[in-house]
mmCIF file of C-alpha atoms in Angstrom:
data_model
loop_
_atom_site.group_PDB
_atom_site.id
_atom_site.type_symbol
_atom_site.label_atom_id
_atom_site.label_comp_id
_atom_site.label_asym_id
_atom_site.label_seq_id
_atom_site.Cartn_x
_atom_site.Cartn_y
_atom_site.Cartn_z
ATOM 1 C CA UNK A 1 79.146 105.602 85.276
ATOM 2 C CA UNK A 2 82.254 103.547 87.182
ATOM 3 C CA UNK A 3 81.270 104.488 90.419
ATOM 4 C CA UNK A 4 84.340 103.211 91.883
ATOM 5 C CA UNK A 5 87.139 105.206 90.258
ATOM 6 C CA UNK A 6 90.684 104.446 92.240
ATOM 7 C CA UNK A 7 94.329 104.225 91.754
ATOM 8 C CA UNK A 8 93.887 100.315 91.963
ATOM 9 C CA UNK A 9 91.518 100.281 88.839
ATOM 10 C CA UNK A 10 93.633 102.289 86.437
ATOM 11 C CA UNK A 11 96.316 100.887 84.012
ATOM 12 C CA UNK A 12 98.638 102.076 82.055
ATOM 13 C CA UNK A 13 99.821 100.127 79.100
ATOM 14 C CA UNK A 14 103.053 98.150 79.234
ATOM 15 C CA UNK A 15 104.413 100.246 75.898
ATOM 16 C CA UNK A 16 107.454 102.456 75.423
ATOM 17 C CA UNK A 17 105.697 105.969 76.229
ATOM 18 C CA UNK A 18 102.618 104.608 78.767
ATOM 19 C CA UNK A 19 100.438 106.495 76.754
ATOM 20 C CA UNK A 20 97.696 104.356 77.127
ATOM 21 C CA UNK A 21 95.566 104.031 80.279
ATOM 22 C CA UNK A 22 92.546 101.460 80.805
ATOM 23 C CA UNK A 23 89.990 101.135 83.163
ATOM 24 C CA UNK A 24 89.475 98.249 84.902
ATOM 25 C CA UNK A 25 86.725 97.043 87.692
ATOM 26 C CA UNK A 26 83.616 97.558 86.120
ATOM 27 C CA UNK A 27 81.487 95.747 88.821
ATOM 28 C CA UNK A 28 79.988 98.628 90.036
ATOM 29 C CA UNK A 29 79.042 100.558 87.268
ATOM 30 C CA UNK A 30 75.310 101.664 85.835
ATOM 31 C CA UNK A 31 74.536 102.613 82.288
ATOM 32 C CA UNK A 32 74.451 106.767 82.388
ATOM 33 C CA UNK A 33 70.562 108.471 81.732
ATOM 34 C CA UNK A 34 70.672 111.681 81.783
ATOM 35 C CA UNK A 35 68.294 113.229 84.309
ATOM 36 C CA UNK A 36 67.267 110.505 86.505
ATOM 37 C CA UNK A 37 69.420 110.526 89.774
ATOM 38 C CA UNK A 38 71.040 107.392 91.264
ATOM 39 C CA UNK A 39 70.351 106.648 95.128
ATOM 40 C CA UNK A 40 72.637 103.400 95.324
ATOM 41 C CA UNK A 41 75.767 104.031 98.259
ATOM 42 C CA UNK A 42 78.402 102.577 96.298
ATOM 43 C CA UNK A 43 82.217 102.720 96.000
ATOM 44 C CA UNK A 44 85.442 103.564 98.117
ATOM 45 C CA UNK A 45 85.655 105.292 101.143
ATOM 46 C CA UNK A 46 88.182 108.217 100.058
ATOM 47 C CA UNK A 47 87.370 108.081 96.902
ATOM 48 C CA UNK A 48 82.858 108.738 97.070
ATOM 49 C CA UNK A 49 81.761 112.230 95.959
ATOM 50 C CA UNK A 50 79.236 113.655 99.085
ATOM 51 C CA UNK A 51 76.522 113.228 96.566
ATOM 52 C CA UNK A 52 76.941 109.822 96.875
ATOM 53 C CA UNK A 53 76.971 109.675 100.468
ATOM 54 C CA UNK A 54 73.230 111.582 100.050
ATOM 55 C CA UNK A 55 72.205 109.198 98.062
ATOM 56 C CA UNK A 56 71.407 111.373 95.001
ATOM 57 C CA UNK A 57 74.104 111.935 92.408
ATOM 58 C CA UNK A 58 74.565 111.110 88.609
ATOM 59 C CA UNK A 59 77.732 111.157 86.544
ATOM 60 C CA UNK A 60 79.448 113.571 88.625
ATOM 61 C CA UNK A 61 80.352 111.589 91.282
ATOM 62 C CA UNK A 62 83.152 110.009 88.748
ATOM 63 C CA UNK A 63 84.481 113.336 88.129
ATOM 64 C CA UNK A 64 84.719 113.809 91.940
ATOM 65 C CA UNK A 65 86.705 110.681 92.319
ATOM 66 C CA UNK A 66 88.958 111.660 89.400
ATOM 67 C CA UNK A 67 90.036 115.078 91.741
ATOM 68 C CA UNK A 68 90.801 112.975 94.703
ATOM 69 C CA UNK A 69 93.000 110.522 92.772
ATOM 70 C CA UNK A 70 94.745 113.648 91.081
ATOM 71 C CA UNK A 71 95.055 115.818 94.543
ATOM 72 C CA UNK A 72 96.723 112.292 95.761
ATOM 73 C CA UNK A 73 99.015 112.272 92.543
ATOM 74 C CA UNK A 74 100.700 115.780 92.964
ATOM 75 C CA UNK A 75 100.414 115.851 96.998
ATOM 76 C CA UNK A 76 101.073 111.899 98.285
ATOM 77 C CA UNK A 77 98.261 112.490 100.961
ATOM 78 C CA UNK A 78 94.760 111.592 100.576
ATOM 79 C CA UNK A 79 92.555 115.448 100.530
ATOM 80 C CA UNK A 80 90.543 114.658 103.453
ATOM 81 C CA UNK A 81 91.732 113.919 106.867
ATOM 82 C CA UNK A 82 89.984 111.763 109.460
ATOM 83 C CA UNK A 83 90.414 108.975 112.206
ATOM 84 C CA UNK A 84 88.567 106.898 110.363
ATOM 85 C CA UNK A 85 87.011 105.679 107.124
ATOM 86 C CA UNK A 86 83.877 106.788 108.568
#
């Protein structure tokens, strides 16, 4: 798992159709085992699935932070409002 998927940590590849994306920023990540739940809070503010925030969540929460970055994509505005980060 990433655990701290962003528009800041994806790439595309310098090449005539940017067909190629890449990851980057793996400092956060944890090897994936199915079944056993992961209680660490870690990652961005607008980017953390709630799961996270509960401290109980497994690979999910990187599919949760792939939605947010594609909501921001098509709309220009984070999905959730709020006066702060918090």
């Amino acid at each position: 798992m990433h655990r701290d998927l962003k528009p800041e940590n994806i790439l595309l590849e310098d090449t005539y159709e940017y067909d190629k994306i890449k990851l980057i920023d793996f400092g956060e990540s944890v090897k994936f085992e199915k079944g056993k739940p992961h209680t660490d809070v870690v990652g961005t503010p607008y980017y953390i699935a709630p799961e996270v925030l509960k401290k109980s969540y497994d690979e999910k929460c990187d599919l949760w932070s792939i939605g947010v970055i594609t909501y921001i994509l098509l709309s220009g505005t984070p999905p959730f409002g709020g006066r702060n980060e918090k």
